[in-house]
XYZ file of C-alpha atoms in Angstrom:
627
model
C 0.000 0.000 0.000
C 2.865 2.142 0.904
C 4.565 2.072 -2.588
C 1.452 2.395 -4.791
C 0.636 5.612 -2.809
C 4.145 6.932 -3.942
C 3.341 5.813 -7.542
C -0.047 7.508 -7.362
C 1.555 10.579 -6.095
C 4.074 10.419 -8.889
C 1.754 9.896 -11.312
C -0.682 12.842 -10.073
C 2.467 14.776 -10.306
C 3.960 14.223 -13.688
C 1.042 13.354 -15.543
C -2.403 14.702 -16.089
C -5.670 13.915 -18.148
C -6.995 16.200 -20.628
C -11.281 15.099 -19.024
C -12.622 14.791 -22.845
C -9.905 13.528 -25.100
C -8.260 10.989 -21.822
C -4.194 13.049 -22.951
C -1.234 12.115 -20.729
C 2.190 13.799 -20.834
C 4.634 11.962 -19.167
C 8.034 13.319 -18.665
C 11.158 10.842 -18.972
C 12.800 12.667 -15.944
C 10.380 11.814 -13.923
C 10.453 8.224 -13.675
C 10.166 6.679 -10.549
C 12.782 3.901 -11.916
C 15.500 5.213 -14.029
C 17.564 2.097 -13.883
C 20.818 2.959 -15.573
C 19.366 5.896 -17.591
C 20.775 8.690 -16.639
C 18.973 12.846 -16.551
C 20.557 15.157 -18.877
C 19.274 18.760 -18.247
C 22.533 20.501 -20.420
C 20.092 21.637 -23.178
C 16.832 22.135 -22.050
C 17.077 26.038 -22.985
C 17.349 25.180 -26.565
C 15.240 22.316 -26.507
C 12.852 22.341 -23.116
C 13.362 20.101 -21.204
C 15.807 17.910 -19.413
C 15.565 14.315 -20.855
C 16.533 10.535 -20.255
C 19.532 9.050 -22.018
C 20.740 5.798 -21.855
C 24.688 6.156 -21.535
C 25.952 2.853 -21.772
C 29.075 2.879 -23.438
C 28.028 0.387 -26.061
C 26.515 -2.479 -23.065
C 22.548 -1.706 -23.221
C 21.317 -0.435 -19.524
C 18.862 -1.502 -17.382
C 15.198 -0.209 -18.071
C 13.635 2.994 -16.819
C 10.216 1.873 -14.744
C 7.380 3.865 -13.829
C 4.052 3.490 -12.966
C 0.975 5.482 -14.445
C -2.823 5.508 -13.943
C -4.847 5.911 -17.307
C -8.050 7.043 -16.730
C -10.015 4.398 -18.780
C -8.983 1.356 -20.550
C -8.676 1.272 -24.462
C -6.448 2.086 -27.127
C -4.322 5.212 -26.839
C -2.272 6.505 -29.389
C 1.351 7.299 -28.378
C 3.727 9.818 -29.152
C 7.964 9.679 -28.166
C 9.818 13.091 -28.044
C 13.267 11.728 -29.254
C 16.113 12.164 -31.569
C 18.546 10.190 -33.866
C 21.615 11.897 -32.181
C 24.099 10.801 -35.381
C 21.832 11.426 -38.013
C 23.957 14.986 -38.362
C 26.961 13.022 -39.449
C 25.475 9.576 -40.941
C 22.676 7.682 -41.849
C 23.968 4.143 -41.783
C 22.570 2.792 -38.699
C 21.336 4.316 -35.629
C 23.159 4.351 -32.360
C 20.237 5.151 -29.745
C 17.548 3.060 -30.196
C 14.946 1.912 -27.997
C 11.386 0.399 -26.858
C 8.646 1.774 -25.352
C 7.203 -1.022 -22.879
C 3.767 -1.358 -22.031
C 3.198 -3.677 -18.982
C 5.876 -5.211 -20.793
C 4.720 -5.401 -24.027
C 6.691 -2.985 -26.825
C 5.058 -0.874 -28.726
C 5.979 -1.769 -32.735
C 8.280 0.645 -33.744
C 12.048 1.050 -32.801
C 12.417 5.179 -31.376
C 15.260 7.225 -31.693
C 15.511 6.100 -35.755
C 14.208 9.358 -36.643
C 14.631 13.105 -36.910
C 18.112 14.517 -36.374
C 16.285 17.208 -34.752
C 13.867 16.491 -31.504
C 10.455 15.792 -32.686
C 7.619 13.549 -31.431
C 8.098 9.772 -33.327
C 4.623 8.510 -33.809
C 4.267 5.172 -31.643
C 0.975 3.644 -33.283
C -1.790 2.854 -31.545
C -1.533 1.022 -28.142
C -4.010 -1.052 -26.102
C -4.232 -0.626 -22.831
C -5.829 -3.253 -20.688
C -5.124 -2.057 -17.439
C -5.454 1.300 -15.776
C -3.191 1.312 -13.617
C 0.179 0.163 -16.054
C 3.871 0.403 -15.963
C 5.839 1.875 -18.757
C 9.137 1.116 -19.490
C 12.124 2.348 -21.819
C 14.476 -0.652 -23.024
C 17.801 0.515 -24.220
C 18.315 -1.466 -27.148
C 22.220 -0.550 -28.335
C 23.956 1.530 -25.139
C 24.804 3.898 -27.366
C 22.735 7.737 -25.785
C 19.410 6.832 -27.083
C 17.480 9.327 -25.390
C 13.647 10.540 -24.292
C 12.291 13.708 -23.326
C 8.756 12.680 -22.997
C 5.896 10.319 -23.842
C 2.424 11.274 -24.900
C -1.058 8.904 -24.878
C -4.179 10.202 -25.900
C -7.788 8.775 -27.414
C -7.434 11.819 -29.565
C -6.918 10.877 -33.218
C -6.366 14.563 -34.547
C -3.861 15.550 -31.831
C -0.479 15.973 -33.108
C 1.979 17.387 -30.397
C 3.618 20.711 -31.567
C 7.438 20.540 -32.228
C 7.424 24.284 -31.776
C 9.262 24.826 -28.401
C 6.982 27.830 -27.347
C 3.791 25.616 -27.755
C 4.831 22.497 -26.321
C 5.676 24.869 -23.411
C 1.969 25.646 -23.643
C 0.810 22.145 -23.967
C 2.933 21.117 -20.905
C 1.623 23.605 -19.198
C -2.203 22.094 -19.903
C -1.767 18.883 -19.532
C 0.784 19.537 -16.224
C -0.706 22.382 -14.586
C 1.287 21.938 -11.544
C 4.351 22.613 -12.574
C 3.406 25.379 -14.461
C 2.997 27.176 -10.629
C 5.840 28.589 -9.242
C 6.782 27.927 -5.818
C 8.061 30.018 -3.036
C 11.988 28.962 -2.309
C 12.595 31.700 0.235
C 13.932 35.087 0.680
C 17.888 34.803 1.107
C 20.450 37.200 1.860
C 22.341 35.420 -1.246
C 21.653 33.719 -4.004
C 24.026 31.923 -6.092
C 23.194 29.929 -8.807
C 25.359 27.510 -10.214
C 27.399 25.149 -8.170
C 30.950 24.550 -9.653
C 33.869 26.120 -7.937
C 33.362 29.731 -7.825
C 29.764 28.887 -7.056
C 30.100 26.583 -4.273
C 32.917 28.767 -2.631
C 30.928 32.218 -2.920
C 28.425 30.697 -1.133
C 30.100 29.094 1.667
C 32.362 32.095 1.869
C 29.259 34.257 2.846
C 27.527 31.934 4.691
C 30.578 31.906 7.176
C 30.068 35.861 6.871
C 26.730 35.108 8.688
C 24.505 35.797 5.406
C 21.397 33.105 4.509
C 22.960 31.824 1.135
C 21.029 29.392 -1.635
C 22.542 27.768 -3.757
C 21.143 26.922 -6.438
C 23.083 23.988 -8.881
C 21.295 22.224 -12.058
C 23.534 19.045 -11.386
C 23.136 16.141 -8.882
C 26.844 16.730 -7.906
C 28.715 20.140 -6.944
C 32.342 21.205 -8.471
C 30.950 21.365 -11.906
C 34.517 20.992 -14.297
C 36.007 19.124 -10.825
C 33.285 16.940 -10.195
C 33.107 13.050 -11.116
C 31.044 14.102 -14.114
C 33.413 16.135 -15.940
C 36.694 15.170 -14.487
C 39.018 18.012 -14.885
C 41.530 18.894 -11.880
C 42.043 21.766 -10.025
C 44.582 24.604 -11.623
C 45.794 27.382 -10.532
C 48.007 28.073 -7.289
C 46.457 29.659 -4.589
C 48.126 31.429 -0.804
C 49.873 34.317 -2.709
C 50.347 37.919 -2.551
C 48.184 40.115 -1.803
C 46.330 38.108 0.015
C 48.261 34.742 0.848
C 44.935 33.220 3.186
C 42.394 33.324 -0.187
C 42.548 29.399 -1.023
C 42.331 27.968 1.939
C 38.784 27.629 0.913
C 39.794 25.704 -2.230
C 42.336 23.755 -0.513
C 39.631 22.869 2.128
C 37.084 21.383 -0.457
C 39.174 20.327 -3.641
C 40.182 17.136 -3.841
C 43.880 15.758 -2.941
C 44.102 14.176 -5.962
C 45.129 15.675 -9.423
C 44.579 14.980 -13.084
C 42.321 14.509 -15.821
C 40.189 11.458 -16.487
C 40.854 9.321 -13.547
C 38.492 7.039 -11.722
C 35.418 9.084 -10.273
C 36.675 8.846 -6.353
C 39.836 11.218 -7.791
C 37.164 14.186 -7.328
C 35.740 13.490 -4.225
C 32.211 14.980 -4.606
C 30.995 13.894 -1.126
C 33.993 16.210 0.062
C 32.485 19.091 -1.243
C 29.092 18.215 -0.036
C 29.935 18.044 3.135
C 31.636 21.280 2.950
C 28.072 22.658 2.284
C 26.118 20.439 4.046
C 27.922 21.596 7.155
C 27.004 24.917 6.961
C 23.895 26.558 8.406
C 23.214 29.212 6.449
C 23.289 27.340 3.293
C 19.770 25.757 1.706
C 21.411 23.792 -1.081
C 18.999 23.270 -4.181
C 20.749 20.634 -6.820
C 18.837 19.842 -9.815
C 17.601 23.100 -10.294
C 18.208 24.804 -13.700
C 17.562 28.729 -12.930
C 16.300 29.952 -16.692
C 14.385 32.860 -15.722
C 15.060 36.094 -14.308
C 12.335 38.780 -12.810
C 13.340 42.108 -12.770
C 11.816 45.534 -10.956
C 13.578 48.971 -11.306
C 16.801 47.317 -13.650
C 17.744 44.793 -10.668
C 17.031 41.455 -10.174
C 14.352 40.654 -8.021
C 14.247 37.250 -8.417
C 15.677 33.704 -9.683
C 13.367 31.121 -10.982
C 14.638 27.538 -11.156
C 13.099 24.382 -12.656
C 13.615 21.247 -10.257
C 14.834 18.798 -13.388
C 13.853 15.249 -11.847
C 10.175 16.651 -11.107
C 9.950 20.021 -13.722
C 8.413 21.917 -10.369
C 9.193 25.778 -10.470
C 10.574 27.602 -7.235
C 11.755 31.335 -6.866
C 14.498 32.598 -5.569
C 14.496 36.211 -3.310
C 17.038 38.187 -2.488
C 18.951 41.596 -2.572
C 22.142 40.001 -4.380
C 23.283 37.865 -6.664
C 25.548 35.330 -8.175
C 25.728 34.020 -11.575
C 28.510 31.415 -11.543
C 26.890 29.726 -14.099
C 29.934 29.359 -16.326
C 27.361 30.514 -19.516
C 26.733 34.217 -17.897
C 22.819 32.758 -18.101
C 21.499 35.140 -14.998
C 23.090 38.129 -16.326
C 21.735 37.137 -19.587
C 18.608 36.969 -18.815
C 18.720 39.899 -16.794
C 19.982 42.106 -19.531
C 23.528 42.162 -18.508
C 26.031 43.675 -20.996
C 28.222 40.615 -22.394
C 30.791 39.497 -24.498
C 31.269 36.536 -26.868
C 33.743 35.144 -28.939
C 37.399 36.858 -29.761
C 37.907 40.731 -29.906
C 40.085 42.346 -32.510
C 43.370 43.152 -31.851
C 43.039 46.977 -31.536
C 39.452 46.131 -29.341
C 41.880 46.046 -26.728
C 45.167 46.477 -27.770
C 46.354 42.928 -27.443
C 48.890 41.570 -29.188
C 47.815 37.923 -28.900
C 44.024 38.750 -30.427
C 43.416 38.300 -33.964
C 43.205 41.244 -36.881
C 39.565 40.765 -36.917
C 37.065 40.106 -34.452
C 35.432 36.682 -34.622
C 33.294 34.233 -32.892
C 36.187 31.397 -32.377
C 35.807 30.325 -28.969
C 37.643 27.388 -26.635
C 35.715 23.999 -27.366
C 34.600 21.895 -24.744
C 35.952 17.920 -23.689
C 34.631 15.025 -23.845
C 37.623 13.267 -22.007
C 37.312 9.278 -21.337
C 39.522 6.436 -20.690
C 39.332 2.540 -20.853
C 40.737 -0.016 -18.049
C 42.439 -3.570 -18.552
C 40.357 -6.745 -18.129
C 41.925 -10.084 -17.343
C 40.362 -11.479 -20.691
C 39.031 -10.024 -24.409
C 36.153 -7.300 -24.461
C 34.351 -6.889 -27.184
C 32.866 -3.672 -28.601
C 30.698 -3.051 -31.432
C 31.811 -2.989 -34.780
C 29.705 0.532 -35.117
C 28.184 1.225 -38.725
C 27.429 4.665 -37.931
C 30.807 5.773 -36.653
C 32.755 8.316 -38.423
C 35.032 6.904 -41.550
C 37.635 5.992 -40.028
C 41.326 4.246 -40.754
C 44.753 3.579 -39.346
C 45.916 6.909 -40.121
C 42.925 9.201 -38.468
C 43.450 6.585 -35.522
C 43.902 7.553 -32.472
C 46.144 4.788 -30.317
C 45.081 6.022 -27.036
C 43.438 4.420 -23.753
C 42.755 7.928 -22.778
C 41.084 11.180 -24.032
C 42.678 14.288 -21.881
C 41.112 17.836 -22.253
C 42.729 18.132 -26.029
C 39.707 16.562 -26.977
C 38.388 19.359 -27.681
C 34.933 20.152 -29.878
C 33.095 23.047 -31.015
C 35.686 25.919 -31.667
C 33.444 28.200 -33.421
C 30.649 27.163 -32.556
C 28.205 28.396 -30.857
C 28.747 26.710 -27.536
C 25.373 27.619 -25.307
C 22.707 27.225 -28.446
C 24.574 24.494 -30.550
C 26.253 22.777 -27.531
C 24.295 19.191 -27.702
C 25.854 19.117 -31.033
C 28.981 19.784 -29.936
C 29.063 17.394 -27.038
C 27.235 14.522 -29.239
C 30.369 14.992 -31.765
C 32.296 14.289 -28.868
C 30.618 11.167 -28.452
C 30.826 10.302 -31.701
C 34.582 10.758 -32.599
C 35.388 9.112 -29.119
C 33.649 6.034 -30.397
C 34.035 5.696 -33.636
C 37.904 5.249 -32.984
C 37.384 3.077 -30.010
C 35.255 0.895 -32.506
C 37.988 1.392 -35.271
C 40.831 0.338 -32.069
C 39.098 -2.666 -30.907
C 37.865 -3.974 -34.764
C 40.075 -3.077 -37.373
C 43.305 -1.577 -36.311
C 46.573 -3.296 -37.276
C 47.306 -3.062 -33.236
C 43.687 -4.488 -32.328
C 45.913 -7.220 -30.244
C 46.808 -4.181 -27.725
C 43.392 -3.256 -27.351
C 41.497 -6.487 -26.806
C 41.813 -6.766 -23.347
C 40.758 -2.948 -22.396
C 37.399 -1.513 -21.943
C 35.967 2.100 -22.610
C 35.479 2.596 -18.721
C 34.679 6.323 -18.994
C 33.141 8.734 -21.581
C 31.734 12.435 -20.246
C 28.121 12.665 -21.299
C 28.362 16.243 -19.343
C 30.806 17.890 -21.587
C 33.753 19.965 -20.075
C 32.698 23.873 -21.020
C 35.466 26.430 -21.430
C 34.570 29.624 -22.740
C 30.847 31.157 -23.748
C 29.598 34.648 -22.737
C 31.966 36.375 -20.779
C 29.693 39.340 -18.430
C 30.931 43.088 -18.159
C 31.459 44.538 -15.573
C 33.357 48.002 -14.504
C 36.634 47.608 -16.224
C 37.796 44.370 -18.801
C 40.476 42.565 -17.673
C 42.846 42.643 -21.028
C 46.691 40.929 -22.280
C 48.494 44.073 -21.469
C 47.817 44.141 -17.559
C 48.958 40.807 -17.423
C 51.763 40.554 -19.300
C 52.821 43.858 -17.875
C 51.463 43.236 -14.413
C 49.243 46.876 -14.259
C 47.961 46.018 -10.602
C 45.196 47.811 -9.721
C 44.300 48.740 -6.071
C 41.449 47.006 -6.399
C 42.709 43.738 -7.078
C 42.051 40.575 -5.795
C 42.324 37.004 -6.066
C 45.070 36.393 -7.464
C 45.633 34.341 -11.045
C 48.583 32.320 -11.845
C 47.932 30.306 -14.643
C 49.694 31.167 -17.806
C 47.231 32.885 -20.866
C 46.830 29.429 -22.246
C 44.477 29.994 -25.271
C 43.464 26.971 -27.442
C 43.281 26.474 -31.386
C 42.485 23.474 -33.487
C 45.432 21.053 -33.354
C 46.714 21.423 -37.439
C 47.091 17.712 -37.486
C 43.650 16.872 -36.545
C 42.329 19.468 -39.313
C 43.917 17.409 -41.994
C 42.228 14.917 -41.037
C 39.309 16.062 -40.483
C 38.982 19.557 -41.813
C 36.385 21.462 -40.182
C 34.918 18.932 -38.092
C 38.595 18.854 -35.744
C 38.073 16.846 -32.422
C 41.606 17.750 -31.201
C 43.199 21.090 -29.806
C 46.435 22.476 -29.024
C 47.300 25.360 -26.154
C 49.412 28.245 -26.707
C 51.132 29.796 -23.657
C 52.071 32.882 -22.578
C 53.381 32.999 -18.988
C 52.356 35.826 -16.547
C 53.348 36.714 -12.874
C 50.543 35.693 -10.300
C 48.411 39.155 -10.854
C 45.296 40.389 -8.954
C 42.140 40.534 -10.117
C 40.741 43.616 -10.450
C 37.119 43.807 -8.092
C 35.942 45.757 -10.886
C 35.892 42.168 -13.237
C 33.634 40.732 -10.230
C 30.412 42.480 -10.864
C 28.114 43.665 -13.505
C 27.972 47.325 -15.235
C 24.320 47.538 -15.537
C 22.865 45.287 -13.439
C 23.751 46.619 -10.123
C 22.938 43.653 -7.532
C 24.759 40.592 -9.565
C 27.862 39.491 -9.292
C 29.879 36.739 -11.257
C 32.939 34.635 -10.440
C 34.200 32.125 -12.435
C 34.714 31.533 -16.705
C 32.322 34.157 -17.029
C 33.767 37.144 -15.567
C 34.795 40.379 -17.050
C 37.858 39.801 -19.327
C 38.589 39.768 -22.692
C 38.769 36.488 -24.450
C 42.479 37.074 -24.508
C 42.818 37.130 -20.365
C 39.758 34.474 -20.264
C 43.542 32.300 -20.509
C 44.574 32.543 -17.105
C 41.422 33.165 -15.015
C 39.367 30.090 -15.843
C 41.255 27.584 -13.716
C 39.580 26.318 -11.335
C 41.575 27.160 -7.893
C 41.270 30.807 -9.321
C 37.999 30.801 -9.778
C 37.431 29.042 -6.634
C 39.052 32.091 -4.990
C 36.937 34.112 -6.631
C 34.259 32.882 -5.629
C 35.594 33.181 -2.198
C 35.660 36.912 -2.855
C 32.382 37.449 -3.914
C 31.558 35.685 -0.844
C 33.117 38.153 1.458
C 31.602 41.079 -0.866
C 28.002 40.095 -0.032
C 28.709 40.251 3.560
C 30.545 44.101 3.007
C 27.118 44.742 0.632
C 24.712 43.528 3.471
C 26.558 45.489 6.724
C 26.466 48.758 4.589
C 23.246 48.350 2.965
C 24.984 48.918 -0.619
C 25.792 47.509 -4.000
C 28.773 45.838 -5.454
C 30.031 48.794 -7.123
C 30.099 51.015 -3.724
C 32.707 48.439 -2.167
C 34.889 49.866 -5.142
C 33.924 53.011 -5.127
C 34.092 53.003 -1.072
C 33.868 50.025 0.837
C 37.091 48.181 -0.433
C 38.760 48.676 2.992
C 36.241 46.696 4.101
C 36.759 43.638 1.582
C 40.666 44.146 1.704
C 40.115 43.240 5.861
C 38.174 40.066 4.975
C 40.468 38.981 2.019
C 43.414 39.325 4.518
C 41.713 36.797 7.141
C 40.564 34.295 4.480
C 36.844 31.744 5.222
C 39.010 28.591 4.625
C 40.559 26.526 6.900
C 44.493 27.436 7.313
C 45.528 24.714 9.334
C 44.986 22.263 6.823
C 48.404 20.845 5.031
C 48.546 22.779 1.337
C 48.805 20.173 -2.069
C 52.144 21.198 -3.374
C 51.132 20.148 -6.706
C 49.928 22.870 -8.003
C 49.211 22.535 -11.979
C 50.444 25.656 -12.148
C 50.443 25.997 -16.221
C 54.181 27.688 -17.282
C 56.863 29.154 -16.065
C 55.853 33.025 -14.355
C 56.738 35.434 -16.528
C 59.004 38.931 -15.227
C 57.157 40.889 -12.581
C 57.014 44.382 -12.732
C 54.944 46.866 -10.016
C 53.127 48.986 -12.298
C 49.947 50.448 -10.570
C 46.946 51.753 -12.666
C 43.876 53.597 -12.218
C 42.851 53.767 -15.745
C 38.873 52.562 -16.010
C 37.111 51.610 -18.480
């Protein structure tokens, strides 16, 4: 009795029944089973919602279960929001296919074969002999087959809308409650997004005494550092000015370094207990925050979508962080931004191109394999990439020059760009394992690892009082209102020439370019936004040319900046003023909290710091030049 009063709850609560026509819209997500699918929310801005995918590394995974209540027995017509993920690149076979299960009985077609784009696959007509029925999706290849939503309905004539703006309207219908939007709370603090920066901005200010949410759209925090994405910690942190910021980082960040190790490397339940411990902090994770309410050009409030159960909460407060990596708060907001890579003379940097263009840093999909004691198959893949011995790559492990999407546009084209990932990272597993003249070395390993959460570098970039550009860095112009301090060489990435012969165009490899610096402060000014005068940013999407983007998008540094941000909320709350008055006046105030540090100092530092080059010559140029 217990568990079929869940179900019925669950069912109330994802699905509903359009009275005359007997329509249900059940959302993937929200499966009480999910068996080994797994929730991918990274897109659901372009296409609107988070979905199921079925990530199995070529080994089909166990089914996704629910339970539903129809409202009458009889034959309902069903409808599969899905996509043939390769179908951009190939149409000889189809890597994510799957069943729909009716009390264990598939309906006749095979979804996922269709559209390259998301659309609803018509599922025939299906008889239901039982009210109360579980449904069921049955991976069929392992290979990202994926489900946004099913739809049954007596109606004949309905057709669900592809149109993103009406099926927002139909949801809405057919799942009234979670077109509502709940109260969260009134915080002190809000921070969305839960990566570095994020999660040390808001444990930084909840040790100032301020009532922090934090809001993150994964199950996991540390974002680039967590389990999901697997990229260490960079950076060095204890220096000048202010050798106590990163004790924060080094209290939370893992001991452990590199790229694309085993999951326990990242130690995610070391930074949940980091914010678990504190008070002040409600955590929210699996909340996507994708919309922004205004009054008097401020931000009033954040609304979130919960992305296992598509309920709506809002988010009060008079301050805010977007450490969102994508600049999507200040976006929304109406934040003034930047994109791709300024001209030379934009700036003045020597290091920028001629022209301005919209070349940005691609994102990873890193992965490794592990050794077995005996042969491992892998599919012989049809739908691969054409590949041979000379494209090959003989690797048992993709690092973070697996790079995809330079010039692209990586927030509104970014499932592409992670599903080439995918692609390239099997088709030459498949090629490895099947046809390589050195298949004998591979026979005994096993792809252990791929990223389905893709490893972002560089997207809008938010501006704030002055642009962090090449010239202060390579000629160390310290500013008195500097800050945490960066370290890591301007390390800038291009397509790697040798993959573009290959594969010109359509690269899958990078190479970084260097350019070492001395540790320099960032400027306070890079930390919040021009015209949006309660939000704040730390992290990738700070104020800084694309040029300077280099350095400051390490993780320890943006950890520390978050850890300023932190402090700046408490300054903002005890004198009842914005951001931009703790330059203008307050900094005195900051510089005294900076000094102290919120992170543990007794702890033993990691020596190993990734630092990224050898520093460059310091000299002690000071500038007050805005701009």
């Amino acid at each position: 009795m217990k568990k079929y009063a869940i179900l019925l709850y669950l069912t109330i609560f994802i699905s509903s029944v359009d009275a005359q026509k007997n329509t249900l819209l059940i959302e993937a997500e929200s499966f009480s089973e999910k068996g080994g699918w797994v929730t991918d929310q990274q897109f659901m801005d372009q296409m609107g919602s988070p979905f199921l995918m079925a990530h199995g590394l070529g080994i089909p995974v166990k089914n996704a279960k629910t339970e539903i209540l129809f409202p009458a027995k009889g034959k309902y017509r069903l409808f599969v929001r899905t996509r043939n993920w390769a179908a951009r690149w190939t149409n000889k076979d189809v890597p994510g296919k799957f069943q729909v299960l009716v009390n264990g009985k598939a309906a006749v077609p095979e979804f996922g074969t269709e559209s390259a784009d998301w659309s609803w696959q018509d599922g025939g007509w299906i008889d239901v002999s039982k009210t109360k029925t579980q449904i069921e999706l049955k991976d069929l290849t392992g290979f990202n087959g994926r489900c946004d939503a099913l739809l049954f309905t007596t109606d004949a004539e309905l057709i669900p809308p592809a149109e993103i703006e009406k099926l927002a309207e139909l949801r809405a219908k057919l799942n009234p409650e979670t077109a509502t939007i709940k109260n969260a709370g009134t915080f002190d603090f809000v921070v969305i997004g839960g990566g570095m920066a994020g999660t040390c901005a808001a444990i930084s200010a909840a040790r100032l005494g301020l009532k922090v949410a934090l809001v993150q759209d994964r199950p996991v925090l540390g974002g680039n550092n967590s389990s999901e994405v697997r990229v260490h910690l960079g950076g060095r942190i204890n220096l000048e000015p202010y050798p106590n910021l990163g004790n924060l980082v080094n209290e939370i960040g893992p001991s452990k370094e590199g790229n694309a190790r085993p999951y326990e490397n990242y130690e995610d339940d070391k930074k949940m207990k980091a914010v678990r411990a504190e008070k002040n902090i409600s955590l929210f994770l699996n909340h996507h925050a994708n919309k922004v309410n205004m009054k008097d050009g401020r931000i009033e409030s954040v609304v979130a979508v919960d992305t296992e159960t598509n309920v709506k909460r809002s988010f009060s407060a008079p301050l805010f962080a977007d450490c969102t990596g994508d600049a999507t708060i200040g976006l929304l907001a109406g934040a003034k931004y930047l994109t791709g890579r300024e001209s030379a003379e934009e700036f003045g940097e020597e290091t920028a191109p001629e022209e301005a263009d919209n070349l940005t840093m691609g994102s990873s999909v890193q992965w490794f394999a592990e050794d077995k004691t005996k042969p491992v198959a892998f599919p012989d893949i049809l739908w691969g990439l054409p590949w041979d011995e000379e494209k090959a790559e003989h690797l048992i492990r993709g690092d973070w020059n697996w790079e995809t999407g330079m010039g692209i546009d990586q927030v509104n084209e970014f499932e592409r760009i992670r599903d080439y990932g995918l692609l390239v990272v099997y088709s030459n597993w498949s090629f490895l394992k099947n046809h390589s003249i050195d298949k004998n070395k591979f026979e005994k390993r096993q792809l252990k690892w791929v990223a389905y959460i893709a490893g972002k570098r560089e997207s809008r970039r938010l501006i704030g009082d002055y642009i962090l550009r090449e010239s202060d860095l390579t000629e160390h112009k310290v500013y008195p209102d500097g800050t945490a301090p960066t370290s890591w060489t301007i390390d800038l990435h291009y397509p790697d020439p040798e993959n573009t012969k290959q594969f010109p165009g359509t690269e899958f490899k990078s190479i970084a370019k260097h350019t070492p610096i001395h540790p320099y402060p960032i400027p306070f000014r890079c930390l919040y936004s021009q015209n949006v005068p309660n939000l704040m940013m730390a992290g990738r999407n700070i104020s800084v040319s694309h040029v300077a983007l280099g350095t400051v998008r390490v993780m320890r540094t943006t950890g520390m900046m978050g850890e300023v941000i932190g402090m700046a909320a408490s300054v903002c709350q005890q004198k009842s003023c914005e951001p931009r008055e703790i330059y203008s006046i307050h900094f005195e105030e900051l510089k005294k909290l900076m000094q102290v540090g919120t992170g543990n100092s007794a702890l033993p530092k990691i020596q190993n710091y990734n630092q990224g080059g050898t520093l460059g010559p310091k000299t002690n140029s000071v500038s007050s030049e805005e701009n």
